[in-house]
mmCIF file of N, CA, C and O in Angstrom:
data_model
loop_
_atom_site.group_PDB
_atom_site.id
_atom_site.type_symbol
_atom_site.label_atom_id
_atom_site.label_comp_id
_atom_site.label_asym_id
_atom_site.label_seq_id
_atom_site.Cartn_x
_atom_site.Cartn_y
_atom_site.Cartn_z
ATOM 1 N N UNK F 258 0.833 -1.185 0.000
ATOM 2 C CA UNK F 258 0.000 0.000 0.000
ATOM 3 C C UNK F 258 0.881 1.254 0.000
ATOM 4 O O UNK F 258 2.021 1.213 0.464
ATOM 5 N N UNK F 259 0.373 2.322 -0.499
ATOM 6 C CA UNK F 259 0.673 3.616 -0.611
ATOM 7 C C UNK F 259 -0.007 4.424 0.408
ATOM 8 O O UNK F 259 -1.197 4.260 0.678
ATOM 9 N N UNK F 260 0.927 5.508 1.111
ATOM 10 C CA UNK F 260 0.387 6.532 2.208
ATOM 11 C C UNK F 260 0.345 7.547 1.447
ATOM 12 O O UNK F 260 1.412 7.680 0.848
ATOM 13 N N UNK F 261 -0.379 8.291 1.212
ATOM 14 C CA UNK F 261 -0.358 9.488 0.969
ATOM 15 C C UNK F 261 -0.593 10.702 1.986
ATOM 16 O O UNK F 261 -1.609 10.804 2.673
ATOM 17 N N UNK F 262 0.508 11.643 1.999
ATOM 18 C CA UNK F 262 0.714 12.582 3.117
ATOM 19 C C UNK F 262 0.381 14.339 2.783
ATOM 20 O O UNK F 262 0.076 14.463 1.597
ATOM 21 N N UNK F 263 0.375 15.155 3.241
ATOM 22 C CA UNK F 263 -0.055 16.419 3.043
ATOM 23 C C UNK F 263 1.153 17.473 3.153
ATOM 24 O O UNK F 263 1.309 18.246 4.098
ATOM 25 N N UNK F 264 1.970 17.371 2.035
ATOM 26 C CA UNK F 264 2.939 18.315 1.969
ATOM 27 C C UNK F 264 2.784 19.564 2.905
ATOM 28 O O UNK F 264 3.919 19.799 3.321
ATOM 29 N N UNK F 265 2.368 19.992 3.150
ATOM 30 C CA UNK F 265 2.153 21.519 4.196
ATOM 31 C C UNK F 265 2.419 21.004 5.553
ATOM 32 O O UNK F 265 3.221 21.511 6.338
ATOM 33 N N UNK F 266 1.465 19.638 5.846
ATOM 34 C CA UNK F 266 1.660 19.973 7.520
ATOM 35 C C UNK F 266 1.770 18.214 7.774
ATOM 36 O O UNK F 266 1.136 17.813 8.750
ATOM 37 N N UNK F 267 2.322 17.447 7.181
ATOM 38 C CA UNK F 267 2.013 15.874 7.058
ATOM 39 C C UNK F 267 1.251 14.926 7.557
ATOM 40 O O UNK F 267 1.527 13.764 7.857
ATOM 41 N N UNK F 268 -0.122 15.756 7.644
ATOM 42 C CA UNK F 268 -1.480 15.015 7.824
ATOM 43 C C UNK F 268 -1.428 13.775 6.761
ATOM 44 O O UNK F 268 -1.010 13.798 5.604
ATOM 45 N N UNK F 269 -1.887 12.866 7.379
ATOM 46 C CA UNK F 269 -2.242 11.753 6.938
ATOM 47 C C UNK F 269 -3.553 12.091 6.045
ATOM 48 O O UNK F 269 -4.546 12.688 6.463
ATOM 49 N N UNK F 270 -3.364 11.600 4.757
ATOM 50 C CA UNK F 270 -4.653 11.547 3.812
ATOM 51 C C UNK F 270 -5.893 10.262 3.082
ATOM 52 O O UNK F 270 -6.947 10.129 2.460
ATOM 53 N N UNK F 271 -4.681 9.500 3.796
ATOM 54 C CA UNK F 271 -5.334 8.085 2.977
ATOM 55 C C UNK F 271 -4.206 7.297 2.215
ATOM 56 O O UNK F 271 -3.048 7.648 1.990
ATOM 57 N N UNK F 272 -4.902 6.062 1.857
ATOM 58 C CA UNK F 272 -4.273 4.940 1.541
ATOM 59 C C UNK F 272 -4.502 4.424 -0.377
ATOM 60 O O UNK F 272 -5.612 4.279 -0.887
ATOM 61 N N UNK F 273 -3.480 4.279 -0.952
ATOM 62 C CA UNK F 273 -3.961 3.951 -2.196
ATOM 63 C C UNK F 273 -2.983 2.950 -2.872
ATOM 64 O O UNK F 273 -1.784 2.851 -2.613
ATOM 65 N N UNK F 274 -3.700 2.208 -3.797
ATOM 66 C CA UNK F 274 -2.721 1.168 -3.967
ATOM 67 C C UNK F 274 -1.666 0.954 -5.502
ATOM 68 O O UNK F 274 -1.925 1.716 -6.434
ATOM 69 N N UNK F 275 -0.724 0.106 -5.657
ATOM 70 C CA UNK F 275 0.258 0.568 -6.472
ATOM 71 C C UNK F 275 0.178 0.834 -7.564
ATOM 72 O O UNK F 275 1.131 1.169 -8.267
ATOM 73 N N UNK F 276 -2.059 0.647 -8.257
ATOM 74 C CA UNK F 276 -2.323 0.967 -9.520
ATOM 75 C C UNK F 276 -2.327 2.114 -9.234
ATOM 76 O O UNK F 276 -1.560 2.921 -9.758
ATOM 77 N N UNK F 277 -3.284 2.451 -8.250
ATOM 78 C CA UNK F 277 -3.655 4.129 -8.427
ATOM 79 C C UNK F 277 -2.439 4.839 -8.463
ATOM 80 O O UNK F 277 -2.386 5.797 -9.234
ATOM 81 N N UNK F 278 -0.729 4.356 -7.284
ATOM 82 C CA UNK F 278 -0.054 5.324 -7.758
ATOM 83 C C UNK F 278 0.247 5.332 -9.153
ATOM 84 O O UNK F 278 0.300 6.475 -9.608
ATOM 85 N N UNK F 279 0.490 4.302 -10.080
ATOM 86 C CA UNK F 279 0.613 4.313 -11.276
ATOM 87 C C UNK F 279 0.006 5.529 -12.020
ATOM 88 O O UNK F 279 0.663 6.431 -12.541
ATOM 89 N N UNK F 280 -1.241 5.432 -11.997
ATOM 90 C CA UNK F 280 -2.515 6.013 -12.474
ATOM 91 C C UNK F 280 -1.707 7.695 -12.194
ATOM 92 O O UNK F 280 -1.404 8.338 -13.198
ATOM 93 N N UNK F 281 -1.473 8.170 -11.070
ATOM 94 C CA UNK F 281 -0.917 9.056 -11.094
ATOM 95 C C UNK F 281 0.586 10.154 -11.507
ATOM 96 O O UNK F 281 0.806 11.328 -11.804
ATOM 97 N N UNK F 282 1.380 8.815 -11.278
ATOM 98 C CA UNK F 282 2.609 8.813 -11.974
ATOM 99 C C UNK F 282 2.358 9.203 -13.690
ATOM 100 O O UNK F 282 3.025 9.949 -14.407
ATOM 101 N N UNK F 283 1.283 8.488 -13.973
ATOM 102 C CA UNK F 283 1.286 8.523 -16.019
ATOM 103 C C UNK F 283 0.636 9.674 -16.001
ATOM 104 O O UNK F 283 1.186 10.417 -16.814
ATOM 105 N N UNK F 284 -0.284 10.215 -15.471
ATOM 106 C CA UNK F 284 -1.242 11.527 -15.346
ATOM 107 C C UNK F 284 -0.855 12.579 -15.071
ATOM 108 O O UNK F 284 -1.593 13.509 -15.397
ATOM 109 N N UNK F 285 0.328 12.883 -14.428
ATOM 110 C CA UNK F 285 0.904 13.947 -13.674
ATOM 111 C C UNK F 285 2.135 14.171 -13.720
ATOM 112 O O UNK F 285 2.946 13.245 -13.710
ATOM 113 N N UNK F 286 2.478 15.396 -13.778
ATOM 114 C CA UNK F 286 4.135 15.913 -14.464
ATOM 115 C C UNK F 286 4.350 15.929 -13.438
ATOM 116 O O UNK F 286 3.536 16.432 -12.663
ATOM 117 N N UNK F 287 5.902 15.219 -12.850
ATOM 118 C CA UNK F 287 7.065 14.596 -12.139
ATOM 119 C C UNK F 287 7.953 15.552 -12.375
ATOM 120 O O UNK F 287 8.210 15.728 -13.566
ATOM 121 N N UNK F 288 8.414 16.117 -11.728
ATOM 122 C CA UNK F 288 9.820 16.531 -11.934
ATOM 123 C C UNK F 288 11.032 16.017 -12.157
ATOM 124 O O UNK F 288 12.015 16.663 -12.520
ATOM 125 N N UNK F 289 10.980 14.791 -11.934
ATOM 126 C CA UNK F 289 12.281 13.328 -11.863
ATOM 127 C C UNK F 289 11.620 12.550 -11.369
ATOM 128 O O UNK F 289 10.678 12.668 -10.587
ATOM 129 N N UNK F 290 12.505 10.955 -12.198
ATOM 130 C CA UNK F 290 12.307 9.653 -12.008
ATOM 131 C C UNK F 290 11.550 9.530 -10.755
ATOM 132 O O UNK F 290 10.362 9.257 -10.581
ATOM 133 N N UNK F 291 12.652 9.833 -9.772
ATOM 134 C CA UNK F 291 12.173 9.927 -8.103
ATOM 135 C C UNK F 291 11.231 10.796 -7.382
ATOM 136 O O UNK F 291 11.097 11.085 -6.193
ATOM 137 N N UNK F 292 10.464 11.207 -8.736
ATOM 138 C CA UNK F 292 9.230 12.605 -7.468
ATOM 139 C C UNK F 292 8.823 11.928 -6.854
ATOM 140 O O UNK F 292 9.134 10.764 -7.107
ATOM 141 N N UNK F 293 7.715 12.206 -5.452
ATOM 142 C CA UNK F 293 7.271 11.424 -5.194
ATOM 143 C C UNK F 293 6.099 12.781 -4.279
ATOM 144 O O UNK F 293 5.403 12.652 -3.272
ATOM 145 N N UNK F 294 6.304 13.858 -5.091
ATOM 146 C CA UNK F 294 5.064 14.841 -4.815
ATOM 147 C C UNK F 294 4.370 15.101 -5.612
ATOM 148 O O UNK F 294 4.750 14.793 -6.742
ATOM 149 N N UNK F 295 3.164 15.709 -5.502
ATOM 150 C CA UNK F 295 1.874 16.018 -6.582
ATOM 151 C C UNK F 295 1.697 17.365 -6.093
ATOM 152 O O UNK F 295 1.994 17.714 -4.951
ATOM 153 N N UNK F 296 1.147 18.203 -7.091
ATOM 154 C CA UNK F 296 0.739 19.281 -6.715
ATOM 155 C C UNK F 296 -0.758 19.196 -7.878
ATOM 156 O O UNK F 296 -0.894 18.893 -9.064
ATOM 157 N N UNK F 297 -1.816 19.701 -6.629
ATOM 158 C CA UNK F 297 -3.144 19.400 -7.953
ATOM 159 C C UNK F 297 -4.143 19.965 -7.808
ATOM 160 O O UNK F 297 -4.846 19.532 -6.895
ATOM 161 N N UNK F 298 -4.614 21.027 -8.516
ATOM 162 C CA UNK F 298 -6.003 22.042 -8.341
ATOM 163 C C UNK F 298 -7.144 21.378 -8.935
ATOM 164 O O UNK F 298 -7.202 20.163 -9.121
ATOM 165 N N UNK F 299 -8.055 22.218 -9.228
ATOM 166 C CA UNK F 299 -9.286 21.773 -9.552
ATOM 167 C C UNK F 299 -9.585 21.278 -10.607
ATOM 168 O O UNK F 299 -10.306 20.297 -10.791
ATOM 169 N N UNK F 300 -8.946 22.052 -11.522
ATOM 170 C CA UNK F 300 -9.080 21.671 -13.342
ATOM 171 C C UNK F 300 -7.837 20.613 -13.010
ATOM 172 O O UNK F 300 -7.564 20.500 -14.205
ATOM 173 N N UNK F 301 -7.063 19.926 -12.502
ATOM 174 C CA UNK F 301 -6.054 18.922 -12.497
ATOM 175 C C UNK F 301 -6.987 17.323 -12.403
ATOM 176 O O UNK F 301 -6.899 16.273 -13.039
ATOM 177 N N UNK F 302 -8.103 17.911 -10.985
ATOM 178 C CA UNK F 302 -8.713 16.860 -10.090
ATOM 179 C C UNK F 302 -9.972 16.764 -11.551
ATOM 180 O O UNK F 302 -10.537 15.671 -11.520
ATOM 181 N N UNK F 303 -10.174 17.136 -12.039
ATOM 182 C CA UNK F 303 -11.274 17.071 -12.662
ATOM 183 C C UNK F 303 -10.407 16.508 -14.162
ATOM 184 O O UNK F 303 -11.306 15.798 -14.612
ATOM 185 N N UNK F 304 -9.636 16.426 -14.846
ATOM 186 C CA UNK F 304 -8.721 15.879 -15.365
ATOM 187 C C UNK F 304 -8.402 14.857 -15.799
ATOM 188 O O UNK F 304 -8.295 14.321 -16.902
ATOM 189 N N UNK F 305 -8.163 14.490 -14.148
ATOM 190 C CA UNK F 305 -7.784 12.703 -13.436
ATOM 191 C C UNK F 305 -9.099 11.886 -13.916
ATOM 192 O O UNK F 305 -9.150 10.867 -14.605
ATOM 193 N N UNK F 306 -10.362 12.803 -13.222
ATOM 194 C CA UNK F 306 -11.426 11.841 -13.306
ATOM 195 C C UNK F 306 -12.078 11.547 -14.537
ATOM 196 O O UNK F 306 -12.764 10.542 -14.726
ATOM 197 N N UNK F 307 -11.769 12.775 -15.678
ATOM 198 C CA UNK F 307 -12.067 12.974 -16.740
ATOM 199 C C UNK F 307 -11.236 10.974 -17.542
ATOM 200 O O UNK F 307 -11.726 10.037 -18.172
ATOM 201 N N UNK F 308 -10.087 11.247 -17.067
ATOM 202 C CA UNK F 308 -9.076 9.975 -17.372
ATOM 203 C C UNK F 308 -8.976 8.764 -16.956
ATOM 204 O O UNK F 308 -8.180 7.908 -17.340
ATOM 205 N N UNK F 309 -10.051 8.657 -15.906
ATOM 206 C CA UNK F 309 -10.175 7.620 -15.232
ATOM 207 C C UNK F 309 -10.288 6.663 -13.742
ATOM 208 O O UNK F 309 -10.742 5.611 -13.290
ATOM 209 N N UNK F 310 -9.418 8.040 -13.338
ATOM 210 C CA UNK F 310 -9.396 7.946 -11.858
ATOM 211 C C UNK F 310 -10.123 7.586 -11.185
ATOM 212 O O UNK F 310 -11.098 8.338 -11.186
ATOM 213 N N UNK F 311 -10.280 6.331 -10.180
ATOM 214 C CA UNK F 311 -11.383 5.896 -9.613
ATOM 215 C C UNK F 311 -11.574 6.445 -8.563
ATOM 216 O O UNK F 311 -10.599 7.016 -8.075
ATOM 217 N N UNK F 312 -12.877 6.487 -7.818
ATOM 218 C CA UNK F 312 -13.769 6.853 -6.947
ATOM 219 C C UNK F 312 -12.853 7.319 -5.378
ATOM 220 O O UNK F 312 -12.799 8.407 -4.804
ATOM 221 N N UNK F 313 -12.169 5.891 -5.016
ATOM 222 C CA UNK F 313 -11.754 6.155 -3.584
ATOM 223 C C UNK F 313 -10.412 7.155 -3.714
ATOM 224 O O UNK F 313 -9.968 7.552 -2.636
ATOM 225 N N UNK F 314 -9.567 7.703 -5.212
ATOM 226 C CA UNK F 314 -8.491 8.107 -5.328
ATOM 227 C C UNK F 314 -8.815 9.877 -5.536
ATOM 228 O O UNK F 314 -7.994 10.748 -5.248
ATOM 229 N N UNK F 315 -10.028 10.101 -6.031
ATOM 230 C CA UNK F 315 -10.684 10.884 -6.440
ATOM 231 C C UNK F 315 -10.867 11.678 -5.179
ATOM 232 O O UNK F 315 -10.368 12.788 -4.994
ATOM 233 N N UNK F 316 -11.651 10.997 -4.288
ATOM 234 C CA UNK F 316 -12.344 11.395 -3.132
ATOM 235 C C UNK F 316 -11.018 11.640 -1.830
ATOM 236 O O UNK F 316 -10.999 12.201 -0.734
ATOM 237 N N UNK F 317 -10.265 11.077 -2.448
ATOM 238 C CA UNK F 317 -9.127 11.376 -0.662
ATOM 239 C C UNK F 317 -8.150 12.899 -1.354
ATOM 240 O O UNK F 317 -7.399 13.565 -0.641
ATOM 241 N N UNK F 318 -8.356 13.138 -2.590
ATOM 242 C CA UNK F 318 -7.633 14.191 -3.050
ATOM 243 C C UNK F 318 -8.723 15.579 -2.903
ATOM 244 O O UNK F 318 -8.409 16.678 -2.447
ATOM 245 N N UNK F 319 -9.859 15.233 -3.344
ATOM 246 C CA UNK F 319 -10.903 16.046 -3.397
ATOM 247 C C UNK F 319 -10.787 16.338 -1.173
ATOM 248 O O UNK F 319 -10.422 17.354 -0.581
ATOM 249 N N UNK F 320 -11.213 15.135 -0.640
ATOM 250 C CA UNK F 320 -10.850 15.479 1.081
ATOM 251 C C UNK F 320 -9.579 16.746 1.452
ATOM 252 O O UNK F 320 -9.612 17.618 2.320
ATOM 253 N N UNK F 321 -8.275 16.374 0.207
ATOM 254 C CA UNK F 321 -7.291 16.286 1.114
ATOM 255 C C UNK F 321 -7.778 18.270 0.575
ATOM 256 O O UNK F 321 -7.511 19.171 1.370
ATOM 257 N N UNK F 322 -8.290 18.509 -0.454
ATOM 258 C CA UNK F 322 -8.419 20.247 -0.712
ATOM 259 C C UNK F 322 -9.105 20.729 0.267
ATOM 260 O O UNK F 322 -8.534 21.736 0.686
ATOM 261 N N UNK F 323 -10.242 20.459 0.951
ATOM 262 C CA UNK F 323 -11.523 21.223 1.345
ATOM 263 C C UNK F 323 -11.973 22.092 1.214
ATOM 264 O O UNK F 323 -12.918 21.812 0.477
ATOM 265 N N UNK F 324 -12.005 23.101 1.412
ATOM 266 C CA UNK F 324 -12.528 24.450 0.803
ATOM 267 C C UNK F 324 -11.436 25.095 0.042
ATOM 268 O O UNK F 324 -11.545 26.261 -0.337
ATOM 269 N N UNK F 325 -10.451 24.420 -0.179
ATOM 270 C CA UNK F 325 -9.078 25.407 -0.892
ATOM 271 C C UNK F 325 -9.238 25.000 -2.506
ATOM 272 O O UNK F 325 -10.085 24.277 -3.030
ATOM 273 N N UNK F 326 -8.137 25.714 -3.097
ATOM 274 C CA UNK F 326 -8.388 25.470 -5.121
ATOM 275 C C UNK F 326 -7.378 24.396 -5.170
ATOM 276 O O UNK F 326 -7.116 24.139 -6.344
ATOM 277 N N UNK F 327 -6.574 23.523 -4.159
ATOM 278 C CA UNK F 327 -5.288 23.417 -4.518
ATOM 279 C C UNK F 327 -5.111 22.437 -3.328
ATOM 280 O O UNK F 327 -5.698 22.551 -2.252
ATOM 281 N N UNK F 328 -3.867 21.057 -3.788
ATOM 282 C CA UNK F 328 -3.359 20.949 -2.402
ATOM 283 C C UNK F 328 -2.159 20.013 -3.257
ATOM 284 O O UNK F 328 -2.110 19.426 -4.338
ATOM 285 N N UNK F 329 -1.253 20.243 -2.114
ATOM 286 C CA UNK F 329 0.213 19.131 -2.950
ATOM 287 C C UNK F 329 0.126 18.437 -1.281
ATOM 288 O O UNK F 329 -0.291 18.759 -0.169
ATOM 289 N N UNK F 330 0.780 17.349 -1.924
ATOM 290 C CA UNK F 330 0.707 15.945 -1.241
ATOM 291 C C UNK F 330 1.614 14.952 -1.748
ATOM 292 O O UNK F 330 1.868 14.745 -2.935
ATOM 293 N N UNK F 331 2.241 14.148 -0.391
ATOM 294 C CA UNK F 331 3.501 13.532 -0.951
ATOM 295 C C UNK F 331 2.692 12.411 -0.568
ATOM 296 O O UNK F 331 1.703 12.347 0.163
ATOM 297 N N UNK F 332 3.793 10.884 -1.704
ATOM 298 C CA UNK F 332 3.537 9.410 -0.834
ATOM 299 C C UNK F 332 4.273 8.805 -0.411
ATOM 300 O O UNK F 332 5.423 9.242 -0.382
ATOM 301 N N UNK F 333 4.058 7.843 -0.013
ATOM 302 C CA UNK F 333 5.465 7.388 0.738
ATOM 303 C C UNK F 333 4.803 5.511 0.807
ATOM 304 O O UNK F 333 3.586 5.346 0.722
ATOM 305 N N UNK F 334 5.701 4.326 0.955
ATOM 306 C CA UNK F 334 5.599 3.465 1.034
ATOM 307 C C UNK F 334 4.669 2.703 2.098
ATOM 308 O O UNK F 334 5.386 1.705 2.036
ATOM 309 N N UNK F 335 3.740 2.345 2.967
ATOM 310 C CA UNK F 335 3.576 2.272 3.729
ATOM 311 C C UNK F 335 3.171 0.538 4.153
ATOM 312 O O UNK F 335 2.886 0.236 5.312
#
């Protein structure tokens, strides 16, 4: 499983597994081999889902914004 964490303050966001990171890795510009951060607004999140993104991967990114346009978030192995 995958942790996904909250770059700003490293709240815990949820759990996703090694498709979805895939899913994100092919979807989302990396800075290097080794990123292992996202940065992702609204037209990004809407994007993903436009592409495929399923429901529970959708919803812990959509959580991790709440009332904001925006949120970056790291993962980590867990």
């Amino acid at each position: 499983m995958i942790t996904l964490k909250d770059k700003s303050n490293n709240r815990w966001l949820g759990q996703i597994s090694y498709a979805q990171l895939k899913f994100l890795n092919d979807e989302l510009v990396t800075e290097h081999k080794d990123d292992q951060d996202y940065w992702v607004n609204r037209d990004a999140l809407d994007m993903l889902k436009a592409r495929g993104a399923d429901v529970h991967l959708a919803t812990i990114i959509e959580k991790a914004m709440g009332d904001k346009d925006e949120v970056e978030f790291y993962w980590i192995k867990s």
